[in-house]
Amino acid sequence: MAVDTSPRSTTWTHVDGEWLPGNPPLIGPTSHAMWLGSSVFDGARWFDGIAPDLDLHCQRVNRSALAMGLKPVKSAEEIAALAWEGIAKFDGATAIYIKPMYWGEHGSPGSVVSVDAESTRFALCLFEAPMGAHGGTSLTVSPYRRPSPETAMTEAKTGSLYPNSGRMIAEARSRGFDNALVRDLNGNVVETASSNVFLVRDGVVMTPAANRTFLAGITRARVIGLLRKAGFDVVEATLSVEDFLAADEIFTTGNYSKVVGVTRLDDRNFQEGPVTRKALELYMNWAHGKSESEE
């Protein structure tokens, strides 16, 4: 029985100069990306009439393309303009995920494994995706690890890294948790399987220092800056599982759901605390253009 390849929500994709509805067939069995994984992407959000940090996401996908050995064929400004063009095709009732993508179509002459930069293709896919709930999430320490820059292309937001994240989440869910707390090869906590992670202890906010083994996200940086501006002490440091188990609060940040409190880490239960709530409030106020005096 053939698999239904239609998207699960309203979707528009811009490719080769035109907007196409649904899930257009773009990659074949001989495409380098299909065969050998030369794809990169990024993800921004549109909701409530705004697309926070869209420009930074468009810039990052071009950096990822270069890290993969691809050739960016759109400027960040062109990608952002196309995104707003695509947003206008939706009814505005549901949040949208904005996904610019590059991939390689052919291997290099003389080495099919290495991608041919001149064969780079681009697509911009937008689809309806409600914002994640902010009622809290549960984590368990994953038995799997993040690779180092010497063992994987960690400096690109590439699709080839995500099967590892997928197995982390599947393993965590098999044990009754929503997501996984993930360590690097040295045993230090770096993030969850799908987002950046923070802890709060004695009023100090801490997050794993960017060590090139994980994507130090755009929303992560935005939240760090907003918390510091609001007077919080935010420290980037080498952190252990024990540090997280001893925390007063834990929360995650990411483009998909922005700020989410953690309610359980293995056998330890947490409440969504005041710093977590403040981080979400600060982010949403910033995104909507509100000043401190308007809070």
PDB file of C-alpha atoms in Angstrom:
ATOM      1  CA  MET A   1       0.000   0.000   0.000  1.00  0.00           C
ATOM      2  CA  ALA A   2       1.418   3.371  -1.023  1.00  0.00           C
ATOM      3  CA  VAL A   3       2.236   5.862   1.702  1.00  0.00           C
ATOM      4  CA  ASP A   4       0.154   9.039   1.688  1.00  0.00           C
ATOM      5  CA  THR A   5       2.688  11.823   1.055  1.00  0.00           C
ATOM      6  CA  SER A   6       0.257  14.712   1.469  1.00  0.00           C
ATOM      7  CA  PRO A   7       1.161  17.148   4.276  1.00  0.00           C
ATOM      8  CA  ARG A   8      -0.726  17.042   7.559  1.00  0.00           C
ATOM      9  CA  SER A   9      -1.585  20.737   7.526  1.00  0.00           C
ATOM     10  CA  THR A  10      -1.982  23.518   4.969  1.00  0.00           C
ATOM     11  CA  THR A  11       1.392  23.877   3.227  1.00  0.00           C
ATOM     12  CA  TRP A  12       2.935  26.099   0.563  1.00  0.00           C
ATOM     13  CA  THR A  13       6.415  25.679  -0.908  1.00  0.00           C
ATOM     14  CA  HIS A  14       8.337  28.146  -3.059  1.00  0.00           C
ATOM     15  CA  VAL A  15      10.771  26.421  -5.437  1.00  0.00           C
ATOM     16  CA  ASP A  16      12.222  27.333  -8.826  1.00  0.00           C
ATOM     17  CA  GLY A  17      10.361  30.656  -8.904  1.00  0.00           C
ATOM     18  CA  GLU A  18       6.825  29.497  -8.100  1.00  0.00           C
ATOM     19  CA  TRP A  19       4.589  28.683  -5.145  1.00  0.00           C
ATOM     20  CA  LEU A  20       3.259  25.137  -5.058  1.00  0.00           C
ATOM     21  CA  PRO A  21       0.585  23.795  -2.676  1.00  0.00           C
ATOM     22  CA  GLY A  22       0.982  20.608  -0.662  1.00  0.00           C
ATOM     23  CA  ASN A  23       4.122  18.454  -0.719  1.00  0.00           C
ATOM     24  CA  PRO A  24       5.698  18.764  -4.195  1.00  0.00           C
ATOM     25  CA  PRO A  25       8.044  15.935  -5.278  1.00  0.00           C
ATOM     26  CA  LEU A  26      11.463  17.594  -5.319  1.00  0.00           C
ATOM     27  CA  ILE A  27      14.064  14.945  -4.451  1.00  0.00           C
ATOM     28  CA  GLY A  28      14.618  11.731  -6.399  1.00  0.00           C
ATOM     29  CA  PRO A  29      16.490   8.523  -5.558  1.00  0.00           C
ATOM     30  CA  THR A  30      19.678   9.780  -7.238  1.00  0.00           C
ATOM     31  CA  SER A  31      19.600  13.178  -5.529  1.00  0.00           C
ATOM     32  CA  HIS A  32      22.658  13.667  -3.320  1.00  0.00           C
ATOM     33  CA  ALA A  33      20.504  14.825  -0.390  1.00  0.00           C
ATOM     34  CA  MET A  34      18.299  11.722  -0.584  1.00  0.00           C
ATOM     35  CA  TRP A  35      21.230   9.360  -0.898  1.00  0.00           C
ATOM     36  CA  LEU A  36      24.004  11.022   1.094  1.00  0.00           C
ATOM     37  CA  GLY A  37      22.330  13.564   3.368  1.00  0.00           C
ATOM     38  CA  SER A  38      23.473  16.947   2.027  1.00  0.00           C
ATOM     39  CA  SER A  39      20.531  18.994   3.326  1.00  0.00           C
ATOM     40  CA  VAL A  40      20.316  21.965   5.665  1.00  0.00           C
ATOM     41  CA  PHE A  41      17.341  23.931   6.905  1.00  0.00           C
ATOM     42  CA  ASP A  42      16.220  26.496   9.413  1.00  0.00           C
ATOM     43  CA  GLY A  43      12.972  27.239  11.171  1.00  0.00           C
ATOM     44  CA  ALA A  44      11.287  30.518  12.021  1.00  0.00           C
ATOM     45  CA  ARG A  45       7.799  31.165  13.341  1.00  0.00           C
ATOM     46  CA  TRP A  46       4.897  33.401  12.378  1.00  0.00           C
ATOM     47  CA  PHE A  47       2.141  33.995  14.931  1.00  0.00           C
ATOM     48  CA  ASP A  48      -0.071  36.927  15.971  1.00  0.00           C
ATOM     49  CA  GLY A  49       1.044  38.800  12.871  1.00  0.00           C
ATOM     50  CA  ILE A  50       4.746  38.691  13.774  1.00  0.00           C
ATOM     51  CA  ALA A  51       7.797  36.596  12.797  1.00  0.00           C
ATOM     52  CA  PRO A  52      10.377  37.118  15.572  1.00  0.00           C
ATOM     53  CA  ASP A  53      14.028  37.011  14.466  1.00  0.00           C
ATOM     54  CA  LEU A  54      13.077  35.935  10.944  1.00  0.00           C
ATOM     55  CA  ASP A  55      16.127  37.766   9.601  1.00  0.00           C
ATOM     56  CA  LEU A  56      18.478  35.824  11.889  1.00  0.00           C
ATOM     57  CA  HIS A  57      17.005  32.483  10.849  1.00  0.00           C
ATOM     58  CA  CYS A  58      17.429  33.405   7.185  1.00  0.00           C
ATOM     59  CA  GLN A  59      21.041  34.364   7.819  1.00  0.00           C
ATOM     60  CA  ARG A  60      21.720  31.118   9.653  1.00  0.00           C
ATOM     61  CA  VAL A  61      20.425  28.854   6.892  1.00  0.00           C
ATOM     62  CA  ASN A  62      22.978  30.421   4.550  1.00  0.00           C
ATOM     63  CA  ARG A  63      25.763  29.805   7.077  1.00  0.00           C
ATOM     64  CA  SER A  64      24.594  26.197   7.384  1.00  0.00           C
ATOM     65  CA  ALA A  65      24.690  25.810   3.614  1.00  0.00           C
ATOM     66  CA  LEU A  66      28.294  26.989   3.487  1.00  0.00           C
ATOM     67  CA  ALA A  67      29.244  24.647   6.344  1.00  0.00           C
ATOM     68  CA  MET A  68      27.706  21.757   4.387  1.00  0.00           C
ATOM     69  CA  GLY A  69      29.668  22.667   1.261  1.00  0.00           C
ATOM     70  CA  LEU A  70      26.621  24.011  -0.535  1.00  0.00           C
ATOM     71  CA  LYS A  71      26.286  27.345  -2.346  1.00  0.00           C
ATOM     72  CA  PRO A  72      23.600  29.711  -0.997  1.00  0.00           C
ATOM     73  CA  VAL A  73      21.565  30.861  -3.980  1.00  0.00           C
ATOM     74  CA  LYS A  74      19.362  33.338  -2.095  1.00  0.00           C
ATOM     75  CA  SER A  75      20.353  36.203   0.148  1.00  0.00           C
ATOM     76  CA  ALA A  76      18.911  36.291   3.648  1.00  0.00           C
ATOM     77  CA  GLU A  77      16.883  39.341   2.628  1.00  0.00           C
ATOM     78  CA  GLU A  78      15.422  37.506  -0.366  1.00  0.00           C
ATOM     79  CA  ILE A  79      14.448  34.542   1.802  1.00  0.00           C
ATOM     80  CA  ALA A  80      12.728  36.811   4.344  1.00  0.00           C
ATOM     81  CA  ALA A  81      10.809  38.626   1.599  1.00  0.00           C
ATOM     82  CA  LEU A  82       9.643  35.301   0.164  1.00  0.00           C
ATOM     83  CA  ALA A  83       8.560  34.202   3.646  1.00  0.00           C
ATOM     84  CA  TRP A  84       6.261  37.209   4.018  1.00  0.00           C
ATOM     85  CA  GLU A  85       4.916  36.533   0.525  1.00  0.00           C
ATOM     86  CA  GLY A  86       4.118  32.979   1.572  1.00  0.00           C
ATOM     87  CA  ILE A  87       2.572  34.003   4.892  1.00  0.00           C
ATOM     88  CA  ALA A  88      -0.020  35.998   2.946  1.00  0.00           C
ATOM     89  CA  LYS A  89      -1.288  32.728   1.410  1.00  0.00           C
ATOM     90  CA  PHE A  90      -2.592  31.518   4.792  1.00  0.00           C
ATOM     91  CA  ASP A  91      -5.763  32.576   6.595  1.00  0.00           C
ATOM     92  CA  GLY A  92      -3.890  33.848   9.662  1.00  0.00           C
ATOM     93  CA  ALA A  93      -5.861  31.716  12.114  1.00  0.00           C
ATOM     94  CA  THR A  94      -3.019  29.284  12.924  1.00  0.00           C
ATOM     95  CA  ALA A  95       0.671  29.773  13.648  1.00  0.00           C
ATOM     96  CA  ILE A  96       3.043  28.964  10.781  1.00  0.00           C
ATOM     97  CA  TYR A  97       6.422  27.237  10.647  1.00  0.00           C
ATOM     98  CA  ILE A  98       8.784  28.879   8.142  1.00  0.00           C
ATOM     99  CA  LYS A  99      11.402  26.454   6.789  1.00  0.00           C
ATOM    100  CA  PRO A 100      14.049  27.592   4.280  1.00  0.00           C
ATOM    101  CA  MET A 101      16.052  24.670   2.905  1.00  0.00           C
ATOM    102  CA  TYR A 102      19.096  23.952   0.746  1.00  0.00           C
ATOM    103  CA  TRP A 103      20.231  20.594  -0.587  1.00  0.00           C
ATOM    104  CA  GLY A 104      22.641  19.129  -3.061  1.00  0.00           C
ATOM    105  CA  GLU A 105      21.427  17.406  -6.204  1.00  0.00           C
ATOM    106  CA  HIS A 106      24.726  15.846  -7.362  1.00  0.00           C
ATOM    107  CA  GLY A 107      28.027  14.635  -6.014  1.00  0.00           C
ATOM    108  CA  SER A 108      31.297  16.293  -6.957  1.00  0.00           C
ATOM    109  CA  PRO A 109      33.089  15.112 -10.087  1.00  0.00           C
ATOM    110  CA  GLY A 110      35.368  12.256  -9.111  1.00  0.00           C
ATOM    111  CA  SER A 111      33.763  11.763  -5.664  1.00  0.00           C
ATOM    112  CA  VAL A 112      30.045  11.137  -5.401  1.00  0.00           C
ATOM    113  CA  VAL A 113      30.254  11.322  -1.586  1.00  0.00           C
ATOM    114  CA  SER A 114      31.269  15.005  -1.604  1.00  0.00           C
ATOM    115  CA  VAL A 115      28.458  17.317  -2.706  1.00  0.00           C
ATOM    116  CA  ASP A 116      28.791  19.451  -5.810  1.00  0.00           C
ATOM    117  CA  ALA A 117      28.152  23.013  -4.611  1.00  0.00           C
ATOM    118  CA  GLU A 118      27.051  24.061  -8.090  1.00  0.00           C
ATOM    119  CA  SER A 119      24.120  21.636  -7.847  1.00  0.00           C
ATOM    120  CA  THR A 120      22.624  23.379  -4.789  1.00  0.00           C
ATOM    121  CA  ARG A 121      18.847  23.739  -4.794  1.00  0.00           C
ATOM    122  CA  PHE A 122      16.652  25.943  -2.592  1.00  0.00           C
ATOM    123  CA  ALA A 123      13.090  25.694  -1.345  1.00  0.00           C
ATOM    124  CA  LEU A 124      11.067  27.637   1.202  1.00  0.00           C
ATOM    125  CA  CYS A 125       8.318  25.622   2.864  1.00  0.00           C
ATOM    126  CA  LEU A 126       5.631  27.126   5.103  1.00  0.00           C
ATOM    127  CA  PHE A 127       3.052  25.063   6.923  1.00  0.00           C
ATOM    128  CA  GLU A 128       0.480  25.531   9.657  1.00  0.00           C
ATOM    129  CA  ALA A 129       1.736  24.383  13.055  1.00  0.00           C
ATOM    130  CA  PRO A 130       0.078  25.513  16.298  1.00  0.00           C
ATOM    131  CA  MET A 131       2.407  26.893  18.952  1.00  0.00           C
ATOM    132  CA  GLY A 132       3.443  24.261  21.504  1.00  0.00           C
ATOM    133  CA  ALA A 133       1.624  24.158  24.807  1.00  0.00           C
ATOM    134  CA  HIS A 134       3.331  25.851  27.738  1.00  0.00           C
ATOM    135  CA  GLY A 135       1.964  23.499  30.390  1.00  0.00           C
ATOM    136  CA  GLY A 136       5.329  21.875  30.963  1.00  0.00           C
ATOM    137  CA  THR A 137       7.373  18.955  29.697  1.00  0.00           C
ATOM    138  CA  SER A 138       9.154  15.967  31.231  1.00  0.00           C
ATOM    139  CA  LEU A 139      12.770  14.932  30.632  1.00  0.00           C
ATOM    140  CA  THR A 140      14.923  11.899  31.214  1.00  0.00           C
ATOM    141  CA  VAL A 141      18.675  11.598  30.799  1.00  0.00           C
ATOM    142  CA  SER A 142      19.343  10.052  27.396  1.00  0.00           C
ATOM    143  CA  PRO A 143      21.756   7.136  27.013  1.00  0.00           C
ATOM    144  CA  TYR A 144      22.731   8.656  23.656  1.00  0.00           C
ATOM    145  CA  ARG A 145      25.180  11.542  23.210  1.00  0.00           C
ATOM    146  CA  ARG A 146      25.746  14.551  21.001  1.00  0.00           C
ATOM    147  CA  PRO A 147      28.692  14.163  18.599  1.00  0.00           C
ATOM    148  CA  SER A 148      31.689  16.482  18.580  1.00  0.00           C
ATOM    149  CA  PRO A 149      32.668  18.736  15.633  1.00  0.00           C
ATOM    150  CA  GLU A 150      35.335  16.161  14.733  1.00  0.00           C
ATOM    151  CA  THR A 151      32.725  13.422  14.302  1.00  0.00           C
ATOM    152  CA  ALA A 152      29.728  15.200  12.741  1.00  0.00           C
ATOM    153  CA  MET A 153      28.778  18.432  11.011  1.00  0.00           C
ATOM    154  CA  THR A 154      27.605  20.083  14.224  1.00  0.00           C
ATOM    155  CA  GLU A 155      28.107  23.647  12.972  1.00  0.00           C
ATOM    156  CA  ALA A 156      25.284  23.330  10.438  1.00  0.00           C
ATOM    157  CA  LYS A 157      21.586  22.899  11.083  1.00  0.00           C
ATOM    158  CA  THR A 158      21.531  19.817   8.916  1.00  0.00           C
ATOM    159  CA  GLY A 159      18.915  17.138   8.555  1.00  0.00           C
ATOM    160  CA  SER A 160      21.609  14.483   8.967  1.00  0.00           C
ATOM    161  CA  LEU A 161      21.928  15.312  12.692  1.00  0.00           C
ATOM    162  CA  TYR A 162      18.255  14.795  13.464  1.00  0.00           C
ATOM    163  CA  PRO A 163      17.954  10.993  13.336  1.00  0.00           C
ATOM    164  CA  ASN A 164      20.112  10.993  16.477  1.00  0.00           C
ATOM    165  CA  SER A 165      17.657  13.414  18.100  1.00  0.00           C
ATOM    166  CA  GLY A 166      14.789  11.279  16.906  1.00  0.00           C
ATOM    167  CA  ARG A 167      16.081   8.145  18.583  1.00  0.00           C
ATOM    168  CA  MET A 168      16.683  10.116  21.791  1.00  0.00           C
ATOM    169  CA  ILE A 169      13.046  11.216  21.854  1.00  0.00           C
ATOM    170  CA  ALA A 170      11.744   7.753  20.926  1.00  0.00           C
ATOM    171  CA  GLU A 171      13.786   6.146  23.696  1.00  0.00           C
ATOM    172  CA  ALA A 172      12.628   8.746  26.229  1.00  0.00           C
ATOM    173  CA  ARG A 173       8.985   8.276  25.268  1.00  0.00           C
ATOM    174  CA  SER A 174       9.327   4.520  25.579  1.00  0.00           C
ATOM    175  CA  ARG A 175      10.024   5.206  29.278  1.00  0.00           C
ATOM    176  CA  GLY A 176       7.138   7.649  29.741  1.00  0.00           C
ATOM    177  CA  PHE A 177       8.912  10.995  29.225  1.00  0.00           C
ATOM    178  CA  ASP A 178       8.317  13.712  26.643  1.00  0.00           C
ATOM    179  CA  ASN A 179      11.920  14.482  25.746  1.00  0.00           C
ATOM    180  CA  ALA A 180      15.514  13.759  26.719  1.00  0.00           C
ATOM    181  CA  LEU A 181      18.256  15.653  28.533  1.00  0.00           C
ATOM    182  CA  VAL A 182      21.339  15.149  26.377  1.00  0.00           C
ATOM    183  CA  ARG A 183      25.060  15.079  27.173  1.00  0.00           C
ATOM    184  CA  ASP A 184      28.123  15.519  24.994  1.00  0.00           C
ATOM    185  CA  LEU A 185      30.878  12.925  24.641  1.00  0.00           C
ATOM    186  CA  ASN A 186      32.498  14.241  27.845  1.00  0.00           C
ATOM    187  CA  GLY A 187      29.326  13.668  29.866  1.00  0.00           C
ATOM    188  CA  ASN A 188      28.338  17.323  30.227  1.00  0.00           C
ATOM    189  CA  VAL A 189      24.735  18.380  29.643  1.00  0.00           C
ATOM    190  CA  VAL A 190      24.357  20.374  26.432  1.00  0.00           C
ATOM    191  CA  GLU A 191      20.633  20.543  25.559  1.00  0.00           C
ATOM    192  CA  THR A 192      17.522  18.432  25.159  1.00  0.00           C
ATOM    193  CA  ALA A 193      16.917  16.347  22.061  1.00  0.00           C
ATOM    194  CA  SER A 194      15.092  19.245  20.406  1.00  0.00           C
ATOM    195  CA  SER A 195      15.745  22.475  22.336  1.00  0.00           C
ATOM    196  CA  ASN A 196      18.178  24.404  24.477  1.00  0.00           C
ATOM    197  CA  VAL A 197      17.926  24.045  28.250  1.00  0.00           C
ATOM    198  CA  PHE A 198      18.310  26.312  31.291  1.00  0.00           C
ATOM    199  CA  LEU A 199      18.295  25.796  35.038  1.00  0.00           C
ATOM    200  CA  VAL A 200      17.636  28.238  37.872  1.00  0.00           C
ATOM    201  CA  ARG A 201      19.274  27.864  41.267  1.00  0.00           C
ATOM    202  CA  ASP A 202      19.152  30.444  44.057  1.00  0.00           C
ATOM    203  CA  GLY A 203      17.956  33.047  41.561  1.00  0.00           C
ATOM    204  CA  VAL A 204      20.844  32.515  39.128  1.00  0.00           C
ATOM    205  CA  VAL A 205      19.985  31.352  35.615  1.00  0.00           C
ATOM    206  CA  MET A 206      22.451  28.902  34.059  1.00  0.00           C
ATOM    207  CA  THR A 207      22.665  27.255  30.644  1.00  0.00           C
ATOM    208  CA  PRO A 208      25.267  24.980  29.034  1.00  0.00           C
ATOM    209  CA  ALA A 209      28.119  26.927  27.477  1.00  0.00           C
ATOM    210  CA  ALA A 210      28.192  26.719  23.693  1.00  0.00           C
ATOM    211  CA  ASN A 211      30.939  24.184  22.938  1.00  0.00           C
ATOM    212  CA  ARG A 212      30.196  23.482  19.252  1.00  0.00           C
ATOM    213  CA  THR A 213      28.535  20.130  19.993  1.00  0.00           C
ATOM    214  CA  PHE A 214      25.005  21.566  19.916  1.00  0.00           C
ATOM    215  CA  LEU A 215      23.061  24.337  18.225  1.00  0.00           C
ATOM    216  CA  ALA A 216      23.197  27.384  20.500  1.00  0.00           C
ATOM    217  CA  GLY A 217      19.888  28.668  19.247  1.00  0.00           C
ATOM    218  CA  ILE A 218      18.571  32.060  18.216  1.00  0.00           C
ATOM    219  CA  THR A 219      15.768  31.908  20.792  1.00  0.00           C
ATOM    220  CA  ARG A 220      18.322  30.857  23.434  1.00  0.00           C
ATOM    221  CA  ALA A 221      20.406  33.952  22.726  1.00  0.00           C
ATOM    222  CA  ARG A 222      17.324  36.165  22.707  1.00  0.00           C
ATOM    223  CA  VAL A 223      16.151  34.858  26.091  1.00  0.00           C
ATOM    224  CA  ILE A 224      19.631  35.246  27.612  1.00  0.00           C
ATOM    225  CA  GLY A 225      19.720  38.866  26.484  1.00  0.00           C
ATOM    226  CA  LEU A 226      16.210  39.651  27.714  1.00  0.00           C
ATOM    227  CA  LEU A 227      16.809  38.083  31.132  1.00  0.00           C
ATOM    228  CA  ARG A 228      20.077  39.968  31.580  1.00  0.00           C
ATOM    229  CA  LYS A 229      18.413  43.240  30.576  1.00  0.00           C
ATOM    230  CA  ALA A 230      15.707  42.531  33.170  1.00  0.00           C
ATOM    231  CA  GLY A 231      18.386  42.214  35.871  1.00  0.00           C
ATOM    232  CA  PHE A 232      18.876  38.458  36.070  1.00  0.00           C
ATOM    233  CA  ASP A 233      22.317  36.910  36.479  1.00  0.00           C
ATOM    234  CA  VAL A 234      22.646  34.522  33.503  1.00  0.00           C
ATOM    235  CA  VAL A 235      25.704  32.277  33.378  1.00  0.00           C
ATOM    236  CA  GLU A 236      26.875  30.029  30.538  1.00  0.00           C
ATOM    237  CA  ALA A 237      28.815  27.174  32.141  1.00  0.00           C
ATOM    238  CA  THR A 238      29.809  23.522  31.996  1.00  0.00           C
ATOM    239  CA  LEU A 239      26.903  21.742  33.697  1.00  0.00           C
ATOM    240  CA  SER A 240      26.295  18.183  34.875  1.00  0.00           C
ATOM    241  CA  VAL A 241      23.160  16.102  35.268  1.00  0.00           C
ATOM    242  CA  GLU A 242      23.573  16.595  39.018  1.00  0.00           C
ATOM    243  CA  ASP A 243      23.406  20.363  38.526  1.00  0.00           C
ATOM    244  CA  PHE A 244      20.036  19.996  36.835  1.00  0.00           C
ATOM    245  CA  LEU A 245      18.699  17.610  39.467  1.00  0.00           C
ATOM    246  CA  ALA A 246      19.653  20.148  42.148  1.00  0.00           C
ATOM    247  CA  ALA A 247      17.961  23.071  40.361  1.00  0.00           C
ATOM    248  CA  ASP A 248      14.976  25.073  41.595  1.00  0.00           C
ATOM    249  CA  GLU A 249      13.599  25.393  38.065  1.00  0.00           C
ATOM    250  CA  ILE A 250      14.363  24.030  34.602  1.00  0.00           C
ATOM    251  CA  PHE A 251      13.058  25.408  31.334  1.00  0.00           C
ATOM    252  CA  THR A 252      13.757  24.972  27.641  1.00  0.00           C
ATOM    253  CA  THR A 253      13.943  27.433  24.769  1.00  0.00           C
ATOM    254  CA  GLY A 254      13.495  26.844  21.075  1.00  0.00           C
ATOM    255  CA  ASN A 255      11.934  28.287  17.976  1.00  0.00           C
ATOM    256  CA  TYR A 256       9.029  25.847  17.946  1.00  0.00           C
ATOM    257  CA  SER A 257       7.524  26.601  21.377  1.00  0.00           C
ATOM    258  CA  LYS A 258       9.743  29.467  22.616  1.00  0.00           C
ATOM    259  CA  VAL A 259       9.916  28.919  26.433  1.00  0.00           C
ATOM    260  CA  VAL A 260       8.599  25.784  28.158  1.00  0.00           C
ATOM    261  CA  GLY A 261       8.911  24.793  31.814  1.00  0.00           C
ATOM    262  CA  VAL A 262      10.140  21.338  32.812  1.00  0.00           C
ATOM    263  CA  THR A 263       7.916  19.563  35.328  1.00  0.00           C
ATOM    264  CA  ARG A 264       9.957  16.379  35.761  1.00  0.00           C
ATOM    265  CA  LEU A 265      13.544  15.214  35.294  1.00  0.00           C
ATOM    266  CA  ASP A 266      13.756  11.481  35.902  1.00  0.00           C
ATOM    267  CA  ASP A 267      12.596  11.002  39.541  1.00  0.00           C
ATOM    268  CA  ARG A 268      12.630  14.703  40.437  1.00  0.00           C
ATOM    269  CA  ASN A 269       9.460  16.785  40.058  1.00  0.00           C
ATOM    270  CA  PHE A 270       9.500  20.540  39.439  1.00  0.00           C
ATOM    271  CA  GLN A 271       7.002  23.367  39.489  1.00  0.00           C
ATOM    272  CA  GLU A 272       6.920  25.934  36.705  1.00  0.00           C
ATOM    273  CA  GLY A 273       8.683  28.662  38.644  1.00  0.00           C
ATOM    274  CA  PRO A 274       8.702  32.465  38.531  1.00  0.00           C
ATOM    275  CA  VAL A 275      11.851  32.768  36.404  1.00  0.00           C
ATOM    276  CA  THR A 276      10.425  30.423  33.777  1.00  0.00           C
ATOM    277  CA  ARG A 277       7.224  32.444  33.638  1.00  0.00           C
ATOM    278  CA  LYS A 278       9.201  35.679  33.469  1.00  0.00           C
ATOM    279  CA  ALA A 279      11.363  34.374  30.616  1.00  0.00           C
ATOM    280  CA  LEU A 280       8.271  33.559  28.561  1.00  0.00           C
ATOM    281  CA  GLU A 281       6.679  36.905  29.430  1.00  0.00           C
ATOM    282  CA  LEU A 282       9.816  38.819  28.480  1.00  0.00           C
ATOM    283  CA  TYR A 283      10.114  36.955  25.179  1.00  0.00           C
ATOM    284  CA  MET A 284       6.490  37.451  24.179  1.00  0.00           C
ATOM    285  CA  ASN A 285       6.520  41.117  25.161  1.00  0.00           C
ATOM    286  CA  TRP A 286       9.675  41.640  23.126  1.00  0.00           C
ATOM    287  CA  ALA A 287       8.214  39.753  20.145  1.00  0.00           C
ATOM    288  CA  HIS A 288       5.060  41.896  20.248  1.00  0.00           C
ATOM    289  CA  GLY A 289       7.078  45.083  20.566  1.00  0.00           C
ATOM    290  CA  LYS A 290       6.051  45.917  24.125  1.00  0.00           C
ATOM    291  CA  SER A 291       8.372  47.826  26.411  1.00  0.00           C
ATOM    292  CA  GLU A 292       8.953  47.128  30.109  1.00  0.00           C
ATOM    293  CA  SER A 293       6.627  50.004  30.977  1.00  0.00           C
ATOM    294  CA  GLU A 294       3.794  48.341  29.081  1.00  0.00           C
ATOM    295  CA  GLU A 295       3.997  45.062  31.012  1.00  0.00           C
TER     296      GLU A 295
END
